[in-house]
């Protein structure tokens, strides 16, 4: 099943390559937007802190408290994981991988051919079953 998936990936290389480039570009833009939003949020948080918590509305206090739930480190890890998966998929669709799959298939076919050409296999196939053997076996099963 894995080999079939690899072959399909190689067949879809051009489409996948384009889609993965678009995905990587979108992820990079998303990361940049997140960084800009977080920078603006921190600046706004500093402004609110300078004015004092006493002048902050309930909504602003809730917003400030909510900022502590933003885990930028985890978001960066997710970003790196997405890019790593994209790179892994691209590596699976390379021309070199396609050549590797062809070589594996060729070795498999050569092994099958060698088995068919082996003296042992040829000896087993050389003797034809006696005439009427199938009929005799059918009669024996009916008698039993």
PDB file of N, CA, C and O in Angstrom, residues 85-140:
ATOM      1  N   UNK A  85       6.182  18.612   7.257  1.00  0.00           N
ATOM      2  CA  UNK A  85       5.308  17.678   6.531  1.00  0.00           C
ATOM      3  C   UNK A  85       5.266  18.009   5.041  1.00  0.00           C
ATOM      4  O   UNK A  85       5.287  17.113   4.197  1.00  0.00           O
ATOM      5  N   UNK A  86       5.231  19.261   4.734  1.00  0.00           N
ATOM      6  CA  UNK A  86       5.230  19.686   3.338  1.00  0.00           C
ATOM      7  C   UNK A  86       6.527  19.254   2.654  1.00  0.00           C
ATOM      8  O   UNK A  86       6.510  18.737   1.530  1.00  0.00           O
ATOM      9  N   UNK A  87       7.638  19.439   3.333  1.00  0.00           N
ATOM     10  CA  UNK A  87       8.937  19.029   2.796  1.00  0.00           C
ATOM     11  C   UNK A  87       8.994  17.518   2.608  1.00  0.00           C
ATOM     12  O   UNK A  87       9.519  17.024   1.606  1.00  0.00           O
ATOM     13  N   UNK A  88       8.426  16.790   3.548  1.00  0.00           N
ATOM     14  CA  UNK A  88       8.393  15.328   3.456  1.00  0.00           C
ATOM     15  C   UNK A  88       7.592  14.871   2.231  1.00  0.00           C
ATOM     16  O   UNK A  88       7.992  13.951   1.514  1.00  0.00           O
ATOM     17  N   UNK A  89       6.472  15.513   1.991  1.00  0.00           N
ATOM     18  CA  UNK A  89       5.649  15.167   0.829  1.00  0.00           C
ATOM     19  C   UNK A  89       6.397  15.497  -0.460  1.00  0.00           C
ATOM     20  O   UNK A  89       6.410  14.706  -1.404  1.00  0.00           O
ATOM     21  N   UNK A  90       7.046  16.662  -0.491  1.00  0.00           N
ATOM     22  CA  UNK A  90       7.818  17.023  -1.681  1.00  0.00           C
ATOM     23  C   UNK A  90       8.938  16.024  -1.930  1.00  0.00           C
ATOM     24  O   UNK A  90       9.204  15.648  -3.071  1.00  0.00           O
ATOM     25  N   UNK A  91       9.587  15.564  -0.873  1.00  0.00           N
ATOM     26  CA  UNK A  91      10.666  14.585  -1.018  1.00  0.00           C
ATOM     27  C   UNK A  91      10.137  13.270  -1.576  1.00  0.00           C
ATOM     28  O   UNK A  91      10.820  12.585  -2.342  1.00  0.00           O
ATOM     29  N   UNK A  92       8.914  12.915  -1.201  1.00  0.00           N
ATOM     30  CA  UNK A  92       8.317  11.663  -1.679  1.00  0.00           C
ATOM     31  C   UNK A  92       7.940  11.741  -3.154  1.00  0.00           C
ATOM     32  O   UNK A  92       7.731  10.719  -3.790  1.00  0.00           O
ATOM     33  N   UNK A  93       7.860  12.951  -3.700  1.00  0.00           N
ATOM     34  CA  UNK A  93       7.446  13.100  -5.098  1.00  0.00           C
ATOM     35  C   UNK A  93       8.607  13.429  -6.025  1.00  0.00           C
ATOM     36  O   UNK A  93       8.379  13.680  -7.206  1.00  0.00           O
ATOM     37  N   UNK A  94       9.819  13.404  -5.525  1.00  0.00           N
ATOM     38  CA  UNK A  94      10.953  13.791  -6.360  1.00  0.00           C
ATOM     39  C   UNK A  94      11.224  12.764  -7.452  1.00  0.00           C
ATOM     40  O   UNK A  94      10.828  11.604  -7.358  1.00  0.00           O
ATOM     41  N   UNK A  95      11.944  13.202  -8.461  1.00  0.00           N
ATOM     42  CA  UNK A  95      12.330  12.327  -9.565  1.00  0.00           C
ATOM     43  C   UNK A  95      13.231  11.212  -9.034  1.00  0.00           C
ATOM     44  O   UNK A  95      13.140  10.065  -9.476  1.00  0.00           O
ATOM     45  N   UNK A  96      14.077  11.537  -8.065  1.00  0.00           N
ATOM     46  CA  UNK A  96      14.964  10.521  -7.483  1.00  0.00           C
ATOM     47  C   UNK A  96      14.143   9.420  -6.804  1.00  0.00           C
ATOM     48  O   UNK A  96      14.468   8.232  -6.922  1.00  0.00           O
ATOM     49  N   UNK A  97      13.085   9.809  -6.107  1.00  0.00           N
ATOM     50  CA  UNK A  97      12.226   8.809  -5.456  1.00  0.00           C
ATOM     51  C   UNK A  97      11.540   7.946  -6.508  1.00  0.00           C
ATOM     52  O   UNK A  97      11.372   6.742  -6.325  1.00  0.00           O
ATOM     53  N   UNK A  98      11.142   8.557  -7.612  1.00  0.00           N
ATOM     54  CA  UNK A  98      10.514   7.797  -8.692  1.00  0.00           C
ATOM     55  C   UNK A  98      11.491   6.762  -9.245  1.00  0.00           C
ATOM     56  O   UNK A  98      11.125   5.606  -9.474  1.00  0.00           O
ATOM     57  N   UNK A  99      12.749   7.162  -9.433  1.00  0.00           N
ATOM     58  CA  UNK A  99      13.768   6.220  -9.927  1.00  0.00           C
ATOM     59  C   UNK A  99      13.990   5.097  -8.918  1.00  0.00           C
ATOM     60  O   UNK A  99      14.150   3.930  -9.296  1.00  0.00           O
ATOM     61  N   UNK A 100      13.969   5.441  -7.642  1.00  0.00           N
ATOM     62  CA  UNK A 100      14.124   4.438  -6.583  1.00  0.00           C
ATOM     63  C   UNK A 100      12.971   3.426  -6.618  1.00  0.00           C
ATOM     64  O   UNK A 100      13.175   2.221  -6.498  1.00  0.00           O
ATOM     65  N   UNK A 101      11.752   3.924  -6.812  1.00  0.00           N
ATOM     66  CA  UNK A 101      10.591   3.036  -6.898  1.00  0.00           C
ATOM     67  C   UNK A 101      10.675   2.128  -8.126  1.00  0.00           C
ATOM     68  O   UNK A 101      10.335   0.945  -8.058  1.00  0.00           O
ATOM     69  N   UNK A 102      11.151   2.680  -9.238  1.00  0.00           N
ATOM     70  CA  UNK A 102      11.317   1.864 -10.445  1.00  0.00           C
ATOM     71  C   UNK A 102      12.332   0.754 -10.211  1.00  0.00           C
ATOM     72  O   UNK A 102      12.122  -0.384 -10.626  1.00  0.00           O
ATOM     73  N   UNK A 103      13.436   1.105  -9.546  1.00  0.00           N
ATOM     74  CA  UNK A 103      14.472   0.104  -9.268  1.00  0.00           C
ATOM     75  C   UNK A 103      13.926  -0.987  -8.349  1.00  0.00           C
ATOM     76  O   UNK A 103      14.195  -2.180  -8.560  1.00  0.00           O
ATOM     77  N   UNK A 104      13.158  -0.600  -7.341  1.00  0.00           N
ATOM     78  CA  UNK A 104      12.535  -1.589  -6.446  1.00  0.00           C
ATOM     79  C   UNK A 104      11.595  -2.505  -7.221  1.00  0.00           C
ATOM     80  O   UNK A 104      11.594  -3.723  -7.016  1.00  0.00           O
ATOM     81  N   UNK A 105      10.793  -1.930  -8.104  1.00  0.00           N
ATOM     82  CA  UNK A 105       9.859  -2.729  -8.902  1.00  0.00           C
ATOM     83  C   UNK A 105      10.625  -3.675  -9.824  1.00  0.00           C
ATOM     84  O   UNK A 105      10.270  -4.847  -9.966  1.00  0.00           O
ATOM     85  N   UNK A 106      11.697  -3.180 -10.430  1.00  0.00           N
ATOM     86  CA  UNK A 106      12.509  -4.004 -11.317  1.00  0.00           C
ATOM     87  C   UNK A 106      13.110  -5.183 -10.550  1.00  0.00           C
ATOM     88  O   UNK A 106      13.074  -6.319 -11.020  1.00  0.00           O
ATOM     89  N   UNK A 107      13.637  -4.911  -9.348  1.00  0.00           N
ATOM     90  CA  UNK A 107      14.200  -5.998  -8.528  1.00  0.00           C
ATOM     91  C   UNK A 107      13.121  -7.027  -8.183  1.00  0.00           C
ATOM     92  O   UNK A 107      13.376  -8.231  -8.204  1.00  0.00           O
ATOM     93  N   UNK A 108      11.925  -6.570  -7.875  1.00  0.00           N
ATOM     94  CA  UNK A 108      10.830  -7.484  -7.561  1.00  0.00           C
ATOM     95  C   UNK A 108      10.463  -8.355  -8.748  1.00  0.00           C
ATOM     96  O   UNK A 108      10.272  -9.569  -8.608  1.00  0.00           O
ATOM     97  N   UNK A 109      10.385  -7.745  -9.928  1.00  0.00           N
ATOM     98  CA  UNK A 109      10.053  -8.506 -11.137  1.00  0.00           C
ATOM     99  C   UNK A 109      11.163  -9.502 -11.452  1.00  0.00           C
ATOM    100  O   UNK A 109      10.896 -10.651 -11.816  1.00  0.00           O
ATOM    101  N   UNK A 110      12.413  -9.070 -11.295  1.00  0.00           N
ATOM    102  CA  UNK A 110      13.538  -9.981 -11.549  1.00  0.00           C
ATOM    103  C   UNK A 110      13.522 -11.165 -10.588  1.00  0.00           C
ATOM    104  O   UNK A 110      13.852 -12.298 -10.981  1.00  0.00           O
ATOM    105  N   UNK A 111      13.116 -10.935  -9.348  1.00  0.00           N
ATOM    106  CA  UNK A 111      13.029 -12.037  -8.379  1.00  0.00           C
ATOM    107  C   UNK A 111      11.943 -13.029  -8.788  1.00  0.00           C
ATOM    108  O   UNK A 111      12.129 -14.248  -8.677  1.00  0.00           O
ATOM    109  N   UNK A 112      10.802 -12.531  -9.277  1.00  0.00           N
ATOM    110  CA  UNK A 112       9.721 -13.411  -9.735  1.00  0.00           C
ATOM    111  C   UNK A 112      10.185 -14.219 -10.946  1.00  0.00           C
ATOM    112  O   UNK A 112       9.969 -15.432 -11.015  1.00  0.00           O
ATOM    113  N   UNK A 113      10.838 -13.545 -11.891  1.00  0.00           N
ATOM    114  CA  UNK A 113      11.346 -14.235 -13.083  1.00  0.00           C
ATOM    115  C   UNK A 113      12.355 -15.306 -12.686  1.00  0.00           C
ATOM    116  O   UNK A 113      12.328 -16.433 -13.210  1.00  0.00           O
ATOM    117  N   UNK A 114      13.245 -14.976 -11.747  1.00  0.00           N
ATOM    118  CA  UNK A 114      14.234 -15.955 -11.286  1.00  0.00           C
ATOM    119  C   UNK A 114      13.546 -17.161 -10.655  1.00  0.00           C
ATOM    120  O   UNK A 114      13.979 -18.303 -10.855  1.00  0.00           O
ATOM    121  N   UNK A 115      12.470 -16.923  -9.907  1.00  0.00           N
ATOM    122  CA  UNK A 115      11.724 -18.037  -9.309  1.00  0.00           C
ATOM    123  C   UNK A 115      11.109 -18.917 -10.376  1.00  0.00           C
ATOM    124  O   UNK A 115      11.149 -20.147 -10.287  1.00  0.00           O
ATOM    125  N   UNK A 116      10.532 -18.317 -11.415  1.00  0.00           N
ATOM    126  CA  UNK A 116       9.925 -19.092 -12.492  1.00  0.00           C
ATOM    127  C   UNK A 116      10.981 -19.879 -13.283  1.00  0.00           C
ATOM    128  O   UNK A 116      10.702 -20.957 -13.781  1.00  0.00           O
ATOM    129  N   UNK A 117      12.186 -19.315 -13.375  1.00  0.00           N
ATOM    130  CA  UNK A 117      13.250 -19.975 -14.134  1.00  0.00           C
ATOM    131  C   UNK A 117      14.029 -20.983 -13.297  1.00  0.00           C
ATOM    132  O   UNK A 117      14.855 -21.703 -13.846  1.00  0.00           O
ATOM    133  N   UNK A 118      13.783 -21.034 -12.005  1.00  0.00           N
ATOM    134  CA  UNK A 118      14.555 -21.935 -11.141  1.00  0.00           C
ATOM    135  C   UNK A 118      14.300 -23.396 -11.522  1.00  0.00           C
ATOM    136  O   UNK A 118      13.216 -23.764 -11.987  1.00  0.00           O
ATOM    137  N   UNK A 119      15.325 -24.214 -11.316  1.00  0.00           N
ATOM    138  CA  UNK A 119      15.223 -25.638 -11.653  1.00  0.00           C
ATOM    139  C   UNK A 119      14.118 -26.304 -10.834  1.00  0.00           C
ATOM    140  O   UNK A 119      13.389 -27.155 -11.343  1.00  0.00           O
ATOM    141  N   UNK A 120      13.983 -25.911  -9.582  1.00  0.00           N
ATOM    142  CA  UNK A 120      12.954 -26.491  -8.703  1.00  0.00           C
ATOM    143  C   UNK A 120      11.557 -26.229  -9.259  1.00  0.00           C
ATOM    144  O   UNK A 120      10.729 -27.135  -9.356  1.00  0.00           O
ATOM    145  N   UNK A 121      11.294 -24.991  -9.627  1.00  0.00           N
ATOM    146  CA  UNK A 121       9.977 -24.635 -10.165  1.00  0.00           C
ATOM    147  C   UNK A 121       9.736 -25.344 -11.492  1.00  0.00           C
ATOM    148  O   UNK A 121       8.643 -25.864 -11.742  1.00  0.00           O
ATOM    149  N   UNK A 122      10.753 -25.359 -12.347  1.00  0.00           N
ATOM    150  CA  UNK A 122      10.624 -26.018 -13.643  1.00  0.00           C
ATOM    151  C   UNK A 122      10.329 -27.511 -13.477  1.00  0.00           C
ATOM    152  O   UNK A 122       9.524 -28.080 -14.207  1.00  0.00           O
ATOM    153  N   UNK A 123      10.968 -28.140 -12.468  1.00  0.00           N
ATOM    154  CA  UNK A 123      10.744 -29.565 -12.228  1.00  0.00           C
ATOM    155  C   UNK A 123       9.308 -29.818 -11.773  1.00  0.00           C
ATOM    156  O   UNK A 123       8.677 -30.790 -12.178  1.00  0.00           O
ATOM    157  N   UNK A 124       8.798 -28.932 -10.931  1.00  0.00           N
ATOM    158  CA  UNK A 124       7.421 -29.098 -10.457  1.00  0.00           C
ATOM    159  C   UNK A 124       6.406 -28.897 -11.570  1.00  0.00           C
ATOM    160  O   UNK A 124       5.338 -29.478 -11.563  1.00  0.00           O
ATOM    161  N   UNK A 125       6.756 -28.073 -12.531  1.00  0.00           N
ATOM    162  CA  UNK A 125       5.824 -27.785 -13.623  1.00  0.00           C
ATOM    163  C   UNK A 125       5.981 -28.752 -14.799  1.00  0.00           C
ATOM    164  O   UNK A 125       5.119 -28.814 -15.669  1.00  0.00           O
ATOM    165  N   UNK A 126       7.074 -29.502 -14.839  1.00  0.00           N
ATOM    166  CA  UNK A 126       7.363 -30.345 -15.997  1.00  0.00           C
ATOM    167  C   UNK A 126       6.413 -31.533 -16.096  1.00  0.00           C
ATOM    168  O   UNK A 126       6.061 -31.959 -17.179  1.00  0.00           O
ATOM    169  N   UNK A 127       6.015 -32.100 -14.986  1.00  0.00           N
ATOM    170  CA  UNK A 127       5.156 -33.282 -15.008  1.00  0.00           C
ATOM    171  C   UNK A 127       3.694 -32.861 -15.061  1.00  0.00           C
ATOM    172  O   UNK A 127       3.202 -32.171 -14.183  1.00  0.00           O
ATOM    173  N   UNK A 128       3.044 -33.291 -16.082  1.00  0.00           N
ATOM    174  CA  UNK A 128       1.613 -33.017 -16.201  1.00  0.00           C
ATOM    175  C   UNK A 128       0.858 -34.039 -15.357  1.00  0.00           C
ATOM    176  O   UNK A 128       1.274 -35.189 -15.248  1.00  0.00           O
ATOM    177  N   UNK A 129      -0.231 -33.651 -14.725  1.00  0.00           N
ATOM    178  CA  UNK A 129      -1.000 -34.620 -13.939  1.00  0.00           C
ATOM    179  C   UNK A 129      -1.580 -35.696 -14.872  1.00  0.00           C
ATOM    180  O   UNK A 129      -1.876 -35.409 -16.038  1.00  0.00           O
ATOM    181  N   UNK A 130      -1.705 -36.910 -14.359  1.00  0.00           N
ATOM    182  CA  UNK A 130      -2.257 -37.980 -15.202  1.00  0.00           C
ATOM    183  C   UNK A 130      -3.658 -37.607 -15.698  1.00  0.00           C
ATOM    184  O   UNK A 130      -4.407 -36.911 -15.020  1.00  0.00           O
ATOM    185  N   UNK A 131      -3.985 -38.108 -16.877  1.00  0.00           N
ATOM    186  CA  UNK A 131      -5.312 -37.835 -17.428  1.00  0.00           C
ATOM    187  C   UNK A 131      -6.383 -38.438 -16.528  1.00  0.00           C
ATOM    188  O   UNK A 131      -6.223 -39.528 -15.997  1.00  0.00           O
ATOM    189  N   UNK A 132      -7.442 -37.717 -16.336  1.00  0.00           N
ATOM    190  CA  UNK A 132      -8.549 -38.218 -15.534  1.00  0.00           C
ATOM    191  C   UNK A 132      -8.356 -38.009 -14.037  1.00  0.00           C
ATOM    192  O   UNK A 132      -9.198 -38.424 -13.242  1.00  0.00           O
ATOM    193  N   UNK A 133      -7.238 -37.410 -13.629  1.00  0.00           N
ATOM    194  CA  UNK A 133      -6.985 -37.204 -12.201  1.00  0.00           C
ATOM    195  C   UNK A 133      -8.078 -36.346 -11.561  1.00  0.00           C
ATOM    196  O   UNK A 133      -8.572 -36.670 -10.488  1.00  0.00           O
ATOM    197  N   UNK A 134      -8.474 -35.288 -12.216  1.00  0.00           N
ATOM    198  CA  UNK A 134      -9.498 -34.410 -11.664  1.00  0.00           C
ATOM    199  C   UNK A 134     -10.812 -35.161 -11.478  1.00  0.00           C
ATOM    200  O   UNK A 134     -11.492 -35.014 -10.451  1.00  0.00           O
ATOM    201  N   UNK A 135     -11.154 -35.968 -12.452  1.00  0.00           N
ATOM    202  CA  UNK A 135     -12.402 -36.740 -12.355  1.00  0.00           C
ATOM    203  C   UNK A 135     -12.315 -37.755 -11.218  1.00  0.00           C
ATOM    204  O   UNK A 135     -13.255 -37.937 -10.455  1.00  0.00           O
ATOM    205  N   UNK A 136     -11.161 -38.435 -11.098  1.00  0.00           N
ATOM    206  CA  UNK A 136     -10.969 -39.416 -10.016  1.00  0.00           C
ATOM    207  C   UNK A 136     -11.100 -38.722  -8.641  1.00  0.00           C
ATOM    208  O   UNK A 136     -11.714 -39.283  -7.729  1.00  0.00           O
ATOM    209  N   UNK A 137     -10.530 -37.542  -8.527  1.00  0.00           N
ATOM    210  CA  UNK A 137     -10.597 -36.817  -7.242  1.00  0.00           C
ATOM    211  C   UNK A 137     -12.039 -36.418  -6.930  1.00  0.00           C
ATOM    212  O   UNK A 137     -12.471 -36.474  -5.791  1.00  0.00           O
ATOM    213  N   UNK A 138     -12.772 -36.017  -7.971  1.00  0.00           N
ATOM    214  CA  UNK A 138     -14.156 -35.621  -7.760  1.00  0.00           C
ATOM    215  C   UNK A 138     -14.985 -36.832  -7.279  1.00  0.00           C
ATOM    216  O   UNK A 138     -15.773 -36.717  -6.348  1.00  0.00           O
ATOM    217  N   UNK A 139     -14.740 -37.968  -7.870  1.00  0.00           N
ATOM    218  CA  UNK A 139     -15.462 -39.176  -7.471  1.00  0.00           C
ATOM    219  C   UNK A 139     -15.120 -39.577  -6.036  1.00  0.00           C
ATOM    220  O   UNK A 139     -15.989 -40.023  -5.278  1.00  0.00           O
ATOM    221  N   UNK A 140     -13.851 -39.419  -5.683  1.00  0.00           N
ATOM    222  CA  UNK A 140     -13.438 -39.761  -4.304  1.00  0.00           C
ATOM    223  C   UNK A 140     -14.118 -38.854  -3.289  1.00  0.00           C
ATOM    224  O   UNK A 140     -14.500 -39.284  -2.209  1.00  0.00           O
TER     225      UNK A 140
END
